CSV table of N, CA and C in Angstrom, one decimal:
chain,number,residue,atom,x,y,z
A,1241,MET,N,100.8,114.5,88.5
A,1241,MET,CA,99.5,113.8,88.7
A,1241,MET,C,99.7,112.4,88.9
A,1242,VAL,N,99.1,111.8,89.9
A,1242,VAL,CA,99.2,110.4,90.3
A,1242,VAL,C,98.0,109.7,89.8
A,1243,SER,N,98.3,108.5,89.2
A,1243,SER,CA,97.2,107.7,88.7
A,1243,SER,C,97.4,106.2,89.2
A,1244,HIS,N,96.4,105.6,89.6
A,1244,HIS,CA,96.5,104.2,90.1
A,1244,HIS,C,96.0,103.2,89.0
A,1245,GLN,N,95.9,103.6,87.8
A,1245,GLN,CA,95.3,102.8,86.8
A,1245,GLN,C,96.3,101.7,86.3
A,1246,LEU,N,97.6,101.8,86.5
A,1246,LEU,CA,98.5,100.8,86.1
A,1246,LEU,C,99.0,100.1,87.4
A,1247,LEU,N,98.6,98.9,87.6
A,1247,LEU,CA,99.0,98.0,88.7
A,1247,LEU,C,98.8,98.6,90.1
A,1248,GLY,N,97.7,99.4,90.2
A,1248,GLY,CA,97.4,100.0,91.5
A,1248,GLY,C,96.3,99.3,92.2
A,1249,ARG,N,96.3,99.2,93.5
A,1249,ARG,CA,95.2,98.5,94.2
A,1249,ARG,C,93.9,99.3,94.2
A,1250,CYS,N,94.0,100.6,93.9
A,1250,CYS,CA,92.9,101.5,94.0
A,1250,CYS,C,92.3,101.9,92.6
A,1251,GLN,N,92.7,101.1,91.6
A,1251,GLN,CA,92.3,101.5,90.2
A,1251,GLN,C,90.8,101.5,90.0
A,1252,THR,N,90.0,100.6,90.7
A,1252,THR,CA,88.6,100.5,90.5
A,1252,THR,C,87.9,101.7,91.1
A,1253,GLN,N,88.3,102.1,92.3
A,1253,GLN,CA,87.8,103.3,93.0
A,1253,GLN,C,88.1,104.6,92.2
A,1254,GLU,N,89.3,104.6,91.7
A,1254,GLU,CA,89.7,105.8,90.9
A,1254,GLU,C,88.9,105.9,89.6
A,1255,ALA,N,88.7,104.8,89.0
A,1255,ALA,CA,88.0,104.8,87.7
A,1255,ALA,C,86.5,105.2,87.9
A,1256,ARG,N,85.9,104.7,89.0
A,1256,ARG,CA,84.5,105.1,89.3
A,1256,ARG,C,84.4,106.6,89.6
A,1257,TYR,N,85.4,107.1,90.4
A,1257,TYR,CA,85.4,108.5,90.7
A,1257,TYR,C,85.6,109.4,89.5
A,1258,MET,N,86.5,109.0,88.6
A,1258,MET,CA,86.7,109.8,87.4
A,1258,MET,C,85.5,109.7,86.4
A,1259,ASP,N,84.8,108.6,86.4
A,1259,ASP,CA,83.6,108.5,85.5
A,1259,ASP,C,82.5,109.4,86.1
A,1260,CYS,N,82.4,109.5,87.4
A,1260,CYS,CA,81.4,110.3,88.0
A,1260,CYS,C,81.7,111.8,87.7
A,1261,LEU,N,83.0,112.2,87.9
A,1261,LEU,CA,83.4,113.5,87.6
A,1261,LEU,C,83.2,113.9,86.1
A,1262,GLU,N,83.4,112.9,85.2
A,1262,GLU,CA,83.2,113.2,83.8
A,1262,GLU,C,81.7,113.4,83.5
A,1263,ALA,N,80.8,112.7,84.2
A,1263,ALA,CA,79.4,112.8,84.0
A,1263,ALA,C,78.8,114.1,84.5
A,1264,TYR,N,79.3,114.6,85.7
A,1264,TYR,CA,78.7,115.8,86.3
A,1264,TYR,C,79.6,117.0,86.2
A,1265,GLY,N,80.8,116.9,85.7
A,1265,GLY,CA,81.6,118.1,85.6
A,1265,GLY,C,82.4,118.2,87.0
A,1266,LEU,N,83.3,119.1,87.0
A,1266,LEU,CA,84.2,119.2,88.1
A,1266,LEU,C,83.5,119.8,89.3
A,1267,GLU,N,82.8,120.9,89.1
A,1267,GLU,CA,82.1,121.6,90.3
A,1267,GLU,C,81.0,120.8,90.9
A,1268,ARG,N,80.1,120.3,90.0
A,1268,ARG,CA,79.0,119.5,90.6
A,1268,ARG,C,79.4,118.2,91.0
A,1269,GLY,N,80.5,117.7,90.4
A,1269,GLY,CA,81.0,116.4,90.7
A,1269,GLY,C,81.6,116.3,92.1
A,1270,LYS,N,82.2,117.4,92.5
A,1270,LYS,CA,82.8,117.5,93.9
A,1270,LYS,C,81.7,117.2,94.9
A,1271,VAL,N,80.5,117.6,94.7
A,1271,VAL,CA,79.4,117.4,95.6
A,1271,VAL,C,78.7,116.0,95.4
A,1272,LYS,N,78.4,115.7,94.1
A,1272,LYS,CA,77.7,114.5,93.8
A,1272,LYS,C,78.5,113.3,94.0
A,1273,CYS,N,79.8,113.4,93.8
A,1273,CYS,CA,80.7,112.2,93.8
A,1273,CYS,C,81.5,112.1,95.1
A,1274,ARG,N,81.1,112.8,96.1
A,1274,ARG,CA,81.8,112.9,97.4
A,1274,ARG,C,82.1,111.5,98.0
A,1275,ASN,N,81.0,110.6,98.0
A,1275,ASN,CA,81.2,109.3,98.6
A,1275,ASN,C,82.2,108.4,97.8
A,1276,LEU,N,82.2,108.6,96.5
A,1276,LEU,CA,83.2,107.9,95.7
A,1276,LEU,C,84.6,108.4,95.9
A,1277,PHE,N,84.7,109.7,96.1
A,1277,PHE,CA,86.1,110.2,96.5
A,1277,PHE,C,86.5,109.8,97.8
A,1278,GLU,N,85.6,109.7,98.8
A,1278,GLU,CA,86.0,109.2,100.1
A,1278,GLU,C,86.5,107.7,100.1
A,1279,ASP,N,85.8,106.9,99.3
A,1279,ASP,CA,86.2,105.5,99.1
A,1279,ASP,C,87.6,105.5,98.5
A,1280,TYR,N,87.8,106.3,97.4
A,1280,TYR,CA,89.1,106.3,96.8
A,1280,TYR,C,90.2,106.8,97.7
A,1281,GLN,N,89.9,107.8,98.5
A,1281,GLN,CA,90.9,108.4,99.4
A,1281,GLN,C,91.2,107.3,100.5
A,1282,GLU,N,90.2,106.6,101.0
A,1282,GLU,CA,90.5,105.6,102.0
A,1282,GLU,C,91.4,104.5,101.4
A,1283,CYS,N,91.1,104.1,100.2
A,1283,CYS,CA,91.9,103.0,99.6
A,1283,CYS,C,93.4,103.5,99.4
A,1284,HIS,N,93.5,104.8,99.1
A,1284,HIS,CA,94.9,105.3,98.9
A,1284,HIS,C,95.6,105.5,100.2
A,1285,THR,N,95.0,106.0,101.2
A,1285,THR,CA,95.7,106.4,102.4
A,1285,THR,C,95.6,105.4,103.5
A,1286,LEU,N,94.5,104.6,103.6
A,1286,LEU,CA,94.3,103.5,104.6
A,1286,LEU,C,94.2,104.1,106.0
A,1287,THR,N,93.7,105.3,106.1
A,1287,THR,CA,93.6,106.0,107.4
A,1287,THR,C,92.6,105.3,108.4
A,1288,LYS,N,91.4,104.9,107.9
A,1288,LYS,CA,90.4,104.2,108.7
A,1288,LYS,C,91.0,102.9,109.2
A,1289,GLN,N,91.6,102.2,108.3
A,1289,GLN,CA,92.2,100.9,108.7
A,1289,GLN,C,93.3,101.1,109.8
A,1290,PHE,N,94.1,102.1,109.6
A,1290,PHE,CA,95.1,102.3,110.7
A,1290,PHE,C,94.5,102.7,112.0
A,1291,LYS,N,93.4,103.6,112.0
A,1291,LYS,CA,92.8,103.9,113.2
A,1291,LYS,C,92.1,102.7,113.9
A,1292,ARG,N,91.5,101.8,113.1
A,1292,ARG,CA,90.9,100.6,113.6
A,1292,ARG,C,92.0,99.7,114.3
A,1293,PHE,N,93.2,99.6,113.6
A,1293,PHE,CA,94.3,98.9,114.2
A,1293,PHE,C,94.8,99.5,115.5
A,1294,MET,N,94.9,100.8,115.6
A,1294,MET,CA,95.3,101.4,116.8
A,1294,MET,C,94.3,101.3,117.9
A,1295,ALA,N,93.0,101.3,117.6
A,1295,ALA,CA,92.0,101.1,118.6
A,1295,ALA,C,92.0,99.7,119.1
A,1296,MET,N,92.3,98.7,118.3
A,1296,MET,CA,92.4,97.3,118.7
A,1296,MET,C,93.6,97.1,119.6
A,1297,ARG,N,94.7,97.7,119.2
A,1297,ARG,CA,95.9,97.7,120.0
A,1297,ARG,C,95.7,98.3,121.4
A,1298,ALA,N,95.1,99.4,121.5
A,1298,ALA,CA,94.8,100.1,122.7
A,1298,ALA,C,93.9,99.3,123.6
A,1299,GLU,N,92.9,98.6,123.0
A,1299,GLU,CA,92.0,97.8,123.8
A,1299,GLU,C,92.7,96.6,124.3
A,1300,ARG,N,93.6,96.0,123.6
A,1300,ARG,CA,94.4,94.9,124.1
A,1300,ARG,C,95.3,95.3,125.2
A,1301,LYS,N,95.9,96.4,125.1
A,1301,LYS,CA,96.8,97.0,126.2
A,1301,LYS,C,95.9,97.2,127.4
A,1302,ARG,N,94.7,97.7,127.2
A,1302,ARG,CA,93.8,98.0,128.4
A,1302,ARG,C,93.4,96.7,129.1
A,1303,GLN,N,93.1,95.7,128.3
A,1303,GLN,CA,92.8,94.4,128.9
A,1303,GLN,C,93.9,93.7,129.6
A,1304,ILE,N,95.1,93.9,129.1
A,1304,ILE,CA,96.3,93.4,129.8
A,1304,ILE,C,96.6,94.1,131.1
A,1305,ALA,N,96.4,95.4,131.0
A,1305,ALA,CA,96.6,96.2,132.3
A,1305,ALA,C,95.5,95.9,133.3
A,1306,ASP,N,94.3,95.6,132.9
A,1306,ASP,CA,93.2,95.2,133.8
A,1306,ASP,C,93.3,93.8,134.3
A,1307,GLY,N,94.2,93.0,133.7
A,1307,GLY,CA,94.4,91.6,134.2
A,1307,GLY,C,93.5,90.6,133.5
A,1308,LYS,N,92.7,91.0,132.5
A,1308,LYS,CA,91.8,90.1,131.8
A,1308,LYS,C,92.6,89.2,130.9
A,1309,LEU,N,93.7,89.6,130.4
A,1309,LEU,CA,94.5,88.7,129.5
A,1309,LEU,C,95.8,88.5,130.3
A,1310,LYS,N,96.1,87.2,130.4
A,1310,LYS,CA,97.4,86.8,131.1
A,1310,LYS,C,98.1,85.8,130.4
A,1311,GLY,N,99.4,85.7,130.6
A,1311,GLY,CA,100.2,84.6,130.1
A,1311,GLY,C,100.2,84.6,128.5
A,1312,ASP,N,100.0,83.4,128.0
A,1312,ASP,CA,100.0,83.2,126.6
A,1312,ASP,C,98.7,83.8,125.9
A,1313,ALA,N,97.7,84.1,126.6
A,1313,ALA,CA,96.5,84.6,126.1
A,1313,ALA,C,96.7,86.1,125.6
A,1314,LYS,N,97.7,86.7,126.1
A,1314,LYS,CA,98.0,88.1,125.7
A,1314,LYS,C,98.2,88.3,124.2
A,1315,TYR,N,98.8,87.3,123.6
A,1315,TYR,CA,99.2,87.5,122.2
A,1315,TYR,C,98.7,86.4,121.3
A,1316,VAL,N,97.5,86.0,121.6
A,1316,VAL,CA,96.9,85.0,120.7
A,1316,VAL,C,96.4,85.6,119.4
A,1317,THR,N,96.7,85.1,118.3
A,1317,THR,CA,96.3,85.6,117.0
A,1317,THR,C,94.9,85.4,116.8
A,1318,PRO,N,94.2,86.3,116.1
A,1318,PRO,CA,92.7,86.0,115.8
A,1318,PRO,C,92.5,84.9,114.9
A,1319,ARG,N,91.3,84.3,114.9
A,1319,ARG,CA,91.0,83.3,114.0
A,1319,ARG,C,91.1,83.7,112.5
A,1320,ILE,N,91.4,82.8,111.6
A,1320,ILE,CA,91.6,83.2,110.2
A,1320,ILE,C,90.4,83.9,109.6
A,1321,ASP,N,89.2,83.4,109.9
A,1321,ASP,CA,88.0,84.0,109.3
A,1321,ASP,C,87.5,85.2,110.0
A,1322,SER,N,88.2,85.8,111.0
A,1322,SER,CA,87.6,86.9,111.8
A,1322,SER,C,87.8,88.2,111.1
A,1323,TYR,N,88.6,88.3,110.1
A,1323,TYR,CA,88.8,89.6,109.4
A,1323,TYR,C,87.8,90.0,108.5
């Protein structure tokens, strides 16, 4: 069994999900706590973040291929507050 309660970045999401499961029970909790589980799963696996990164990379490659980005503008880092 894996737990993120000790020095884990997902400890808040896991605690909320476990509290919800405790309140509704396992079978009803799977339905009622689905959104909390999805938040916890995303924190644990970072799949949406990776897909967003790959989409941004593909868009940059497309713009370079189309000639919209040239020279040093190809690899300009985003502004600090843009994330």
